[in-house]
């Protein structure tokens, strides 16, 4: 039988014909029954039970205390199906309510607690912000899409913003209706995808601020988009219920099929091995997930019903552990599964329960996880009360040593190819880095200043401080770059430098003031001491004079007495 609570409603295992060479599939139309199936026909009188071996069977979630979270956030009330939150190893960004336009806040991970009412925001949009995405190759660059039909790219200083930011680095203008999706390319530098309610998908070269490719093959709104592991294929889900596999350079549809039969929003993502995972709704509005092969999109390998809730499920995928986290909008739970080659391929592990429903959620890249506590995933969860809560997914291990089986080489922040090379047909897998030398949950790589220009790439980031092991043709295993941690040189924003100088000037003035006051007090004390000594001397002289006078008086009286006697 299918293991796991979430799979209890799954169907009977039905083997596909042998000539198709496909693994057995699960479909909700096949219900459990008392009739023996072909799958169990060889052992009709025996019931065998085998516990699946996995190092992630005991993964558990922990919510950080409130003082280590962010509070008093005015979370966006937009009905758009977006995660409203994006996070990287330096910042967490959340879409917020804003009067007179759209805005989002950017908070350093090190500065937690309750936000002030006048918290600075990134507020250059004229309409509500619908989606945000951090650049995977520069932790200081973030893109945003809005109802004002404009995509903006922003540069965030290392310490965060100290005042409201309204000037973006570049504005990408093409869409005629609201932009509800922005997505960076996983391996190519400065490649950004945007999708709008005008049913258009545009691929931009942000380095020069111009569109590279225009894809017009969707008859309705695009709900989601996903690149495959090397960025050579694009997967989209649309309001017409179809799942499309697209060649991103030519815009041609390679394959398409019905994703889920329900009319509500569906989501689809590429897995590392090339398989496709989708979430959506059935005709009866039951929430489903499926696993498919890109060769046969219309024939799911696995199709399972979860529940009857009406919130859109966002699949968050960790390619290093092959784990998928399902986070539903309005849910108070996070379900997590492991994808393996063993039947039934999508294995339910556990559910993380929270008391409050979630409004949005963001997933930390693996290079931002704390390897010292065996943290394999980290989420930042928004709820309606304005709390952004950090949730850590941890594998219980007693040893404090680096767990190599939990942390294979992971995707780094170094682009594998340039935008021009990718546009000319080159593909490359992500450059991987080792997490063995990571000793802190966050890392602050050097970020470059951005300037709007036509020829130079405005999102360039110096990579001289990193040692990259890459093959010239990218035909072998993904190269590995070993991160350097003892690099003292980091760019400091001008406003922070000015603040430091002003503080130093004030301290110097205060020291001079105190020194003058001390000198004045010492001089006054010396004068008081002199006056006291002088007063003491005068008193002694006066006493001596009085004594002399008394002696003279006594002598006079004695002489007068003698005269009388005579």
PDB file of C-alpha atoms in Angstrom, residues 180-445:
ATOM      1  CA  UNK A 180       2.620  39.045 -12.112  1.00  0.00           C
ATOM      2  CA  UNK A 181       5.734  36.896 -12.502  1.00  0.00           C
ATOM      3  CA  UNK A 182       9.483  37.560 -12.509  1.00  0.00           C
ATOM      4  CA  UNK A 183      12.052  34.751 -12.649  1.00  0.00           C
ATOM      5  CA  UNK A 184      15.844  34.794 -13.014  1.00  0.00           C
ATOM      6  CA  UNK A 185      17.773  32.336 -15.169  1.00  0.00           C
ATOM      7  CA  UNK A 186      19.591  29.750 -13.008  1.00  0.00           C
ATOM      8  CA  UNK A 187      22.945  29.776 -14.836  1.00  0.00           C
ATOM      9  CA  UNK A 188      23.173  32.729 -17.268  1.00  0.00           C
ATOM     10  CA  UNK A 189      24.214  36.158 -16.060  1.00  0.00           C
ATOM     11  CA  UNK A 190      21.603  38.948 -16.204  1.00  0.00           C
ATOM     12  CA  UNK A 191      18.830  36.878 -17.844  1.00  0.00           C
ATOM     13  CA  UNK A 192      15.390  37.674 -16.397  1.00  0.00           C
ATOM     14  CA  UNK A 193      11.975  36.319 -17.399  1.00  0.00           C
ATOM     15  CA  UNK A 194       8.749  38.232 -16.905  1.00  0.00           C
ATOM     16  CA  UNK A 195       5.143  37.238 -17.586  1.00  0.00           C
ATOM     17  CA  UNK A 196       2.117  39.500 -17.578  1.00  0.00           C
ATOM     18  CA  UNK A 197      -1.640  39.463 -17.824  1.00  0.00           C
ATOM     19  CA  UNK A 198      -1.238  40.360 -21.496  1.00  0.00           C
ATOM     20  CA  UNK A 199      -0.377  36.638 -21.986  1.00  0.00           C
ATOM     21  CA  UNK A 200       3.160  37.539 -23.016  1.00  0.00           C
ATOM     22  CA  UNK A 201       6.421  36.050 -21.736  1.00  0.00           C
ATOM     23  CA  UNK A 202       9.506  38.229 -22.200  1.00  0.00           C
ATOM     24  CA  UNK A 203      13.132  37.234 -21.606  1.00  0.00           C
ATOM     25  CA  UNK A 204      15.361  40.224 -20.837  1.00  0.00           C
ATOM     26  CA  UNK A 205      19.056  40.947 -20.852  1.00  0.00           C
ATOM     27  CA  UNK A 206      19.071  43.118 -17.747  1.00  0.00           C
ATOM     28  CA  UNK A 207      22.718  44.037 -18.295  1.00  0.00           C
ATOM     29  CA  UNK A 208      21.753  46.233 -21.243  1.00  0.00           C
ATOM     30  CA  UNK A 209      18.115  46.801 -20.307  1.00  0.00           C
ATOM     31  CA  UNK A 210      16.651  45.300 -23.484  1.00  0.00           C
ATOM     32  CA  UNK A 211      14.320  42.375 -24.278  1.00  0.00           C
ATOM     33  CA  UNK A 212      15.978  39.410 -25.960  1.00  0.00           C
ATOM     34  CA  UNK A 213      13.065  37.074 -26.675  1.00  0.00           C
ATOM     35  CA  UNK A 214       9.317  37.497 -26.861  1.00  0.00           C
ATOM     36  CA  UNK A 215       7.190  34.349 -26.401  1.00  0.00           C
ATOM     37  CA  UNK A 216       3.574  34.579 -27.511  1.00  0.00           C
ATOM     38  CA  UNK A 217       2.081  31.098 -27.289  1.00  0.00           C
ATOM     39  CA  UNK A 218      -0.290  31.379 -24.324  1.00  0.00           C
ATOM     40  CA  UNK A 219      -3.977  32.122 -24.896  1.00  0.00           C
ATOM     41  CA  UNK A 220      -4.488  33.210 -21.289  1.00  0.00           C
ATOM     42  CA  UNK A 221      -2.680  34.346 -18.127  1.00  0.00           C
ATOM     43  CA  UNK A 222       0.528  32.509 -17.232  1.00  0.00           C
ATOM     44  CA  UNK A 223       0.322  31.202 -13.664  1.00  0.00           C
ATOM     45  CA  UNK A 224       3.889  29.961 -13.220  1.00  0.00           C
ATOM     46  CA  UNK A 225       7.172  29.396 -15.028  1.00  0.00           C
ATOM     47  CA  UNK A 226      10.210  27.267 -14.250  1.00  0.00           C
ATOM     48  CA  UNK A 227      13.634  26.751 -15.834  1.00  0.00           C
ATOM     49  CA  UNK A 228      15.187  23.314 -15.956  1.00  0.00           C
ATOM     50  CA  UNK A 229      18.516  22.654 -14.225  1.00  0.00           C
ATOM     51  CA  UNK A 230      20.738  24.145 -16.949  1.00  0.00           C
ATOM     52  CA  UNK A 231      18.224  26.690 -18.233  1.00  0.00           C
ATOM     53  CA  UNK A 232      17.798  25.129 -21.665  1.00  0.00           C
ATOM     54  CA  UNK A 233      14.032  24.531 -21.342  1.00  0.00           C
ATOM     55  CA  UNK A 234      11.101  26.457 -19.932  1.00  0.00           C
ATOM     56  CA  UNK A 235       7.986  25.057 -18.265  1.00  0.00           C
ATOM     57  CA  UNK A 236       4.802  27.124 -17.902  1.00  0.00           C
ATOM     58  CA  UNK A 237       1.295  26.635 -16.540  1.00  0.00           C
ATOM     59  CA  UNK A 238      -1.573  28.676 -17.907  1.00  0.00           C
ATOM     60  CA  UNK A 239      -5.153  29.559 -17.080  1.00  0.00           C
ATOM     61  CA  UNK A 240      -6.277  27.366 -19.990  1.00  0.00           C
ATOM     62  CA  UNK A 241      -5.308  24.371 -17.728  1.00  0.00           C
ATOM     63  CA  UNK A 242      -2.387  23.393 -19.959  1.00  0.00           C
ATOM     64  CA  UNK A 243       1.193  22.593 -19.081  1.00  0.00           C
ATOM     65  CA  UNK A 244       3.667  23.676 -21.771  1.00  0.00           C
ATOM     66  CA  UNK A 245       7.275  22.720 -22.374  1.00  0.00           C
ATOM     67  CA  UNK A 246       8.876  25.536 -24.393  1.00  0.00           C
ATOM     68  CA  UNK A 247      12.163  26.160 -26.146  1.00  0.00           C
ATOM     69  CA  UNK A 248      13.023  29.516 -24.540  1.00  0.00           C
ATOM     70  CA  UNK A 249      15.232  30.756 -27.385  1.00  0.00           C
ATOM     71  CA  UNK A 250      12.815  30.114 -30.232  1.00  0.00           C
ATOM     72  CA  UNK A 251       9.562  30.326 -28.289  1.00  0.00           C
ATOM     73  CA  UNK A 252       8.323  27.081 -29.857  1.00  0.00           C
ATOM     74  CA  UNK A 253       6.184  24.657 -27.869  1.00  0.00           C
ATOM     75  CA  UNK A 254       7.942  21.310 -27.530  1.00  0.00           C
ATOM     76  CA  UNK A 255       5.046  19.589 -25.736  1.00  0.00           C
ATOM     77  CA  UNK A 256       1.808  20.528 -24.061  1.00  0.00           C
ATOM     78  CA  UNK A 257      -0.845  18.674 -22.085  1.00  0.00           C
ATOM     79  CA  UNK A 258      -3.609  19.222 -19.558  1.00  0.00           C
ATOM     80  CA  UNK A 259      -1.979  19.934 -16.226  1.00  0.00           C
ATOM     81  CA  UNK A 260      -4.925  19.625 -13.807  1.00  0.00           C
ATOM     82  CA  UNK A 261      -8.586  19.620 -14.717  1.00  0.00           C
ATOM     83  CA  UNK A 262      -9.644  22.192 -12.146  1.00  0.00           C
ATOM     84  CA  UNK A 263     -10.131  25.822 -13.091  1.00  0.00           C
ATOM     85  CA  UNK A 264      -8.034  27.241 -10.239  1.00  0.00           C
ATOM     86  CA  UNK A 265      -4.377  28.146 -10.502  1.00  0.00           C
ATOM     87  CA  UNK A 266      -1.816  25.402 -11.063  1.00  0.00           C
ATOM     88  CA  UNK A 267       1.946  25.379 -10.557  1.00  0.00           C
ATOM     89  CA  UNK A 268       4.747  23.430 -12.204  1.00  0.00           C
ATOM     90  CA  UNK A 269       8.474  23.088 -11.551  1.00  0.00           C
ATOM     91  CA  UNK A 270      11.379  21.197 -13.082  1.00  0.00           C
ATOM     92  CA  UNK A 271      13.210  18.685 -10.905  1.00  0.00           C
ATOM     93  CA  UNK A 272      16.955  18.173 -11.104  1.00  0.00           C
ATOM     94  CA  UNK A 273      16.742  14.885 -12.981  1.00  0.00           C
ATOM     95  CA  UNK A 274      14.428  16.326 -15.626  1.00  0.00           C
ATOM     96  CA  UNK A 275      11.075  15.201 -14.219  1.00  0.00           C
ATOM     97  CA  UNK A 276       8.229  17.673 -13.718  1.00  0.00           C
ATOM     98  CA  UNK A 277       6.248  18.213 -10.527  1.00  0.00           C
ATOM     99  CA  UNK A 278       2.908  20.033 -10.619  1.00  0.00           C
ATOM    100  CA  UNK A 279       0.211  21.122  -8.186  1.00  0.00           C
ATOM    101  CA  UNK A 280      -3.370  22.021  -8.997  1.00  0.00           C
ATOM    102  CA  UNK A 281      -7.024  21.120  -8.564  1.00  0.00           C
ATOM    103  CA  UNK A 282      -9.334  18.399  -9.811  1.00  0.00           C
ATOM    104  CA  UNK A 283     -12.786  18.934 -11.301  1.00  0.00           C
ATOM    105  CA  UNK A 284     -14.219  18.604  -7.788  1.00  0.00           C
ATOM    106  CA  UNK A 285     -11.809  21.288  -6.485  1.00  0.00           C
ATOM    107  CA  UNK A 286      -9.663  18.742  -4.678  1.00  0.00           C
ATOM    108  CA  UNK A 287      -6.023  19.732  -4.412  1.00  0.00           C
ATOM    109  CA  UNK A 288      -3.637  17.445  -6.281  1.00  0.00           C
ATOM    110  CA  UNK A 289       0.024  16.973  -7.033  1.00  0.00           C
ATOM    111  CA  UNK A 290       1.525  15.008  -9.891  1.00  0.00           C
ATOM    112  CA  UNK A 291       4.873  13.774 -11.154  1.00  0.00           C
ATOM    113  CA  UNK A 292       5.432  13.638 -14.909  1.00  0.00           C
ATOM    114  CA  UNK A 293       8.044  12.840 -17.484  1.00  0.00           C
ATOM    115  CA  UNK A 294       8.840  15.611 -19.996  1.00  0.00           C
ATOM    116  CA  UNK A 295       8.486  13.058 -22.783  1.00  0.00           C
ATOM    117  CA  UNK A 296       4.859  12.265 -21.870  1.00  0.00           C
ATOM    118  CA  UNK A 297       3.268  15.222 -20.184  1.00  0.00           C
ATOM    119  CA  UNK A 298      -0.232  13.880 -20.759  1.00  0.00           C
ATOM    120  CA  UNK A 299       0.422  10.662 -18.794  1.00  0.00           C
ATOM    121  CA  UNK A 300       1.357  11.417 -15.155  1.00  0.00           C
ATOM    122  CA  UNK A 301       3.583   8.944 -13.367  1.00  0.00           C
ATOM    123  CA  UNK A 302       1.907   9.905 -10.082  1.00  0.00           C
ATOM    124  CA  UNK A 303      -1.337  11.782  -9.466  1.00  0.00           C
ATOM    125  CA  UNK A 304      -2.453  12.102  -5.837  1.00  0.00           C
ATOM    126  CA  UNK A 305      -5.247  14.029  -4.140  1.00  0.00           C
ATOM    127  CA  UNK A 306      -4.420  15.785  -0.875  1.00  0.00           C
ATOM    128  CA  UNK A 307      -7.478  17.591   0.485  1.00  0.00           C
ATOM    129  CA  UNK A 308     -10.329  19.888  -0.449  1.00  0.00           C
ATOM    130  CA  UNK A 309      -8.839  23.204   0.619  1.00  0.00           C
ATOM    131  CA  UNK A 310      -9.063  26.068  -1.863  1.00  0.00           C
ATOM    132  CA  UNK A 311      -5.617  27.646  -1.377  1.00  0.00           C
ATOM    133  CA  UNK A 312      -3.074  27.464  -4.188  1.00  0.00           C
ATOM    134  CA  UNK A 313      -0.141  25.189  -3.319  1.00  0.00           C
ATOM    135  CA  UNK A 314       3.383  26.451  -3.971  1.00  0.00           C
ATOM    136  CA  UNK A 315       5.937  23.657  -4.533  1.00  0.00           C
ATOM    137  CA  UNK A 316       9.351  24.624  -3.114  1.00  0.00           C
ATOM    138  CA  UNK A 317      12.107  22.285  -4.277  1.00  0.00           C
ATOM    139  CA  UNK A 318      15.536  21.463  -2.860  1.00  0.00           C
ATOM    140  CA  UNK A 319      17.623  19.797  -5.610  1.00  0.00           C
ATOM    141  CA  UNK A 320      20.354  18.690  -3.181  1.00  0.00           C
ATOM    142  CA  UNK A 321      18.059  16.503  -1.079  1.00  0.00           C
ATOM    143  CA  UNK A 322      15.331  15.873  -3.710  1.00  0.00           C
ATOM    144  CA  UNK A 323      12.755  17.125  -1.234  1.00  0.00           C
ATOM    145  CA  UNK A 324       9.621  19.095  -2.092  1.00  0.00           C
ATOM    146  CA  UNK A 325       7.768  21.298   0.374  1.00  0.00           C
ATOM    147  CA  UNK A 326       4.107  22.043  -0.362  1.00  0.00           C
ATOM    148  CA  UNK A 327       2.967  25.340   1.120  1.00  0.00           C
ATOM    149  CA  UNK A 328      -0.638  26.300   0.531  1.00  0.00           C
ATOM    150  CA  UNK A 329      -1.850  29.869   0.657  1.00  0.00           C
ATOM    151  CA  UNK A 330      -4.083  30.120   3.714  1.00  0.00           C
ATOM    152  CA  UNK A 331      -2.827  26.830   5.136  1.00  0.00           C
ATOM    153  CA  UNK A 332      -1.301  26.436   8.568  1.00  0.00           C
ATOM    154  CA  UNK A 333       0.813  23.432   7.555  1.00  0.00           C
ATOM    155  CA  UNK A 334       3.848  22.688   5.414  1.00  0.00           C
ATOM    156  CA  UNK A 335       3.924  19.182   3.957  1.00  0.00           C
ATOM    157  CA  UNK A 336       7.217  17.797   2.761  1.00  0.00           C
ATOM    158  CA  UNK A 337       7.987  14.865   0.485  1.00  0.00           C
ATOM    159  CA  UNK A 338      11.026  13.086  -0.900  1.00  0.00           C
ATOM    160  CA  UNK A 339      11.363  12.216  -4.587  1.00  0.00           C
ATOM    161  CA  UNK A 340      13.098   8.887  -5.249  1.00  0.00           C
ATOM    162  CA  UNK A 341      13.289   6.221  -7.928  1.00  0.00           C
ATOM    163  CA  UNK A 342      11.396   3.800  -5.677  1.00  0.00           C
ATOM    164  CA  UNK A 343       7.668   3.278  -5.904  1.00  0.00           C
ATOM    165  CA  UNK A 344       5.547   5.361  -5.301  1.00  0.00           C
ATOM    166  CA  UNK A 345       8.285   7.885  -6.223  1.00  0.00           C
ATOM    167  CA  UNK A 346       6.813  10.752  -4.149  1.00  0.00           C
ATOM    168  CA  UNK A 347       7.217   9.733  -0.504  1.00  0.00           C
ATOM    169  CA  UNK A 348       5.367  11.637   2.188  1.00  0.00           C
ATOM    170  CA  UNK A 349       7.655  12.421   5.147  1.00  0.00           C
ATOM    171  CA  UNK A 350       5.867  14.663   7.619  1.00  0.00           C
ATOM    172  CA  UNK A 351       3.872  17.841   8.180  1.00  0.00           C
ATOM    173  CA  UNK A 352       4.985  20.957   9.997  1.00  0.00           C
ATOM    174  CA  UNK A 353       2.044  22.485  11.863  1.00  0.00           C
ATOM    175  CA  UNK A 354       1.673  26.150  12.791  1.00  0.00           C
ATOM    176  CA  UNK A 355      -1.167  27.869  14.663  1.00  0.00           C
ATOM    177  CA  UNK A 356      -1.668  30.695  12.137  1.00  0.00           C
ATOM    178  CA  UNK A 357      -2.476  30.481   8.413  1.00  0.00           C
ATOM    179  CA  UNK A 358       0.263  31.637   6.082  1.00  0.00           C
ATOM    180  CA  UNK A 359      -0.078  34.549   3.698  1.00  0.00           C
ATOM    181  CA  UNK A 360       3.212  34.046   1.883  1.00  0.00           C
ATOM    182  CA  UNK A 361       6.473  32.145   2.118  1.00  0.00           C
ATOM    183  CA  UNK A 362      10.057  32.319   0.873  1.00  0.00           C
ATOM    184  CA  UNK A 363      12.715  29.602   0.719  1.00  0.00           C
ATOM    185  CA  UNK A 364      16.357  30.237   1.574  1.00  0.00           C
ATOM    186  CA  UNK A 365      18.996  29.025  -0.932  1.00  0.00           C
ATOM    187  CA  UNK A 366      21.090  26.173   0.419  1.00  0.00           C
ATOM    188  CA  UNK A 367      24.183  28.370   0.799  1.00  0.00           C
ATOM    189  CA  UNK A 368      22.236  30.341   3.406  1.00  0.00           C
ATOM    190  CA  UNK A 369      21.484  27.336   5.627  1.00  0.00           C
ATOM    191  CA  UNK A 370      23.365  26.698   8.870  1.00  0.00           C
ATOM    192  CA  UNK A 371      25.380  23.521   8.322  1.00  0.00           C
ATOM    193  CA  UNK A 372      26.551  23.468  11.948  1.00  0.00           C
ATOM    194  CA  UNK A 373      23.082  22.370  13.122  1.00  0.00           C
ATOM    195  CA  UNK A 374      22.322  20.125  10.107  1.00  0.00           C
ATOM    196  CA  UNK A 375      19.803  22.592   8.697  1.00  0.00           C
ATOM    197  CA  UNK A 376      18.790  21.414   5.223  1.00  0.00           C
ATOM    198  CA  UNK A 377      16.107  24.027   4.481  1.00  0.00           C
ATOM    199  CA  UNK A 378      14.928  27.325   5.882  1.00  0.00           C
ATOM    200  CA  UNK A 379      11.724  29.222   5.212  1.00  0.00           C
ATOM    201  CA  UNK A 380      10.444  32.691   6.012  1.00  0.00           C
ATOM    202  CA  UNK A 381       6.701  32.533   6.490  1.00  0.00           C
ATOM    203  CA  UNK A 382       4.307  35.502   6.412  1.00  0.00           C
ATOM    204  CA  UNK A 383       0.993  35.461   8.242  1.00  0.00           C
ATOM    205  CA  UNK A 384      -1.918  37.883   8.328  1.00  0.00           C
ATOM    206  CA  UNK A 385      -0.926  39.360  11.690  1.00  0.00           C
ATOM    207  CA  UNK A 386       2.232  40.883  10.202  1.00  0.00           C
ATOM    208  CA  UNK A 387       4.739  38.351  11.519  1.00  0.00           C
ATOM    209  CA  UNK A 388       7.511  37.004   9.298  1.00  0.00           C
ATOM    210  CA  UNK A 389       8.583  33.822  11.059  1.00  0.00           C
ATOM    211  CA  UNK A 390      11.705  31.825  10.301  1.00  0.00           C
ATOM    212  CA  UNK A 391      11.269  28.037  10.140  1.00  0.00           C
ATOM    213  CA  UNK A 392      14.258  25.702  10.145  1.00  0.00           C
ATOM    214  CA  UNK A 393      14.113  22.163   8.753  1.00  0.00           C
ATOM    215  CA  UNK A 394      16.739  20.037  10.479  1.00  0.00           C
ATOM    216  CA  UNK A 395      18.033  16.482  10.305  1.00  0.00           C
ATOM    217  CA  UNK A 396      18.717  15.166  13.832  1.00  0.00           C
ATOM    218  CA  UNK A 397      22.421  14.297  14.099  1.00  0.00           C
ATOM    219  CA  UNK A 398      24.543  13.965  17.245  1.00  0.00           C
ATOM    220  CA  UNK A 399      27.898  14.606  15.629  1.00  0.00           C
ATOM    221  CA  UNK A 400      29.078  18.204  15.309  1.00  0.00           C
ATOM    222  CA  UNK A 401      31.229  17.380  12.289  1.00  0.00           C
ATOM    223  CA  UNK A 402      30.293  18.410   8.769  1.00  0.00           C
ATOM    224  CA  UNK A 403      27.743  15.929   7.388  1.00  0.00           C
ATOM    225  CA  UNK A 404      28.878  15.308   3.828  1.00  0.00           C
ATOM    226  CA  UNK A 405      25.929  13.039   3.052  1.00  0.00           C
ATOM    227  CA  UNK A 406      23.503  15.868   3.855  1.00  0.00           C
ATOM    228  CA  UNK A 407      25.406  18.594   2.029  1.00  0.00           C
ATOM    229  CA  UNK A 408      26.616  17.678  -1.439  1.00  0.00           C
ATOM    230  CA  UNK A 409      28.075  20.454  -3.566  1.00  0.00           C
ATOM    231  CA  UNK A 410      25.306  22.972  -4.052  1.00  0.00           C
ATOM    232  CA  UNK A 411      24.463  25.765  -6.487  1.00  0.00           C
ATOM    233  CA  UNK A 412      26.644  28.814  -5.884  1.00  0.00           C
ATOM    234  CA  UNK A 413      26.314  32.480  -6.761  1.00  0.00           C
ATOM    235  CA  UNK A 414      28.642  32.400  -9.769  1.00  0.00           C
ATOM    236  CA  UNK A 415      27.024  32.534 -13.232  1.00  0.00           C
ATOM    237  CA  UNK A 416      28.137  29.768 -15.565  1.00  0.00           C
ATOM    238  CA  UNK A 417      27.727  31.696 -18.844  1.00  0.00           C
ATOM    239  CA  UNK A 418      27.007  35.213 -20.059  1.00  0.00           C
ATOM    240  CA  UNK A 419      23.700  36.377 -21.478  1.00  0.00           C
ATOM    241  CA  UNK A 420      25.085  36.661 -25.011  1.00  0.00           C
ATOM    242  CA  UNK A 421      26.455  33.112 -24.926  1.00  0.00           C
ATOM    243  CA  UNK A 422      23.146  31.728 -23.720  1.00  0.00           C
ATOM    244  CA  UNK A 423      21.240  33.638 -26.380  1.00  0.00           C
ATOM    245  CA  UNK A 424      23.602  32.194 -29.024  1.00  0.00           C
ATOM    246  CA  UNK A 425      22.689  28.643 -28.018  1.00  0.00           C
ATOM    247  CA  UNK A 426      25.154  27.678 -25.294  1.00  0.00           C
ATOM    248  CA  UNK A 427      23.994  25.866 -22.162  1.00  0.00           C
ATOM    249  CA  UNK A 428      25.847  25.184 -18.929  1.00  0.00           C
ATOM    250  CA  UNK A 429      24.929  23.575 -15.651  1.00  0.00           C
ATOM    251  CA  UNK A 430      25.181  25.691 -12.490  1.00  0.00           C
ATOM    252  CA  UNK A 431      28.602  26.101 -10.927  1.00  0.00           C
ATOM    253  CA  UNK A 432      28.614  24.264  -7.634  1.00  0.00           C
ATOM    254  CA  UNK A 433      30.298  25.182  -4.365  1.00  0.00           C
ATOM    255  CA  UNK A 434      31.140  23.196  -1.260  1.00  0.00           C
ATOM    256  CA  UNK A 435      29.484  24.047   2.048  1.00  0.00           C
ATOM    257  CA  UNK A 436      32.164  22.352   4.131  1.00  0.00           C
ATOM    258  CA  UNK A 437      33.881  25.605   5.084  1.00  0.00           C
ATOM    259  CA  UNK A 438      30.669  27.418   5.967  1.00  0.00           C
ATOM    260  CA  UNK A 439      30.533  28.173   9.679  1.00  0.00           C
ATOM    261  CA  UNK A 440      27.774  30.777   9.740  1.00  0.00           C
ATOM    262  CA  UNK A 441      24.186  30.654   8.489  1.00  0.00           C
ATOM    263  CA  UNK A 442      24.725  33.755   6.341  1.00  0.00           C
ATOM    264  CA  UNK A 443      27.537  34.936   4.106  1.00  0.00           C
ATOM    265  CA  UNK A 444      28.173  38.427   2.766  1.00  0.00           C
ATOM    266  CA  UNK A 445      29.777  38.247  -0.675  1.00  0.00           C
TER     267      UNK A 445
END
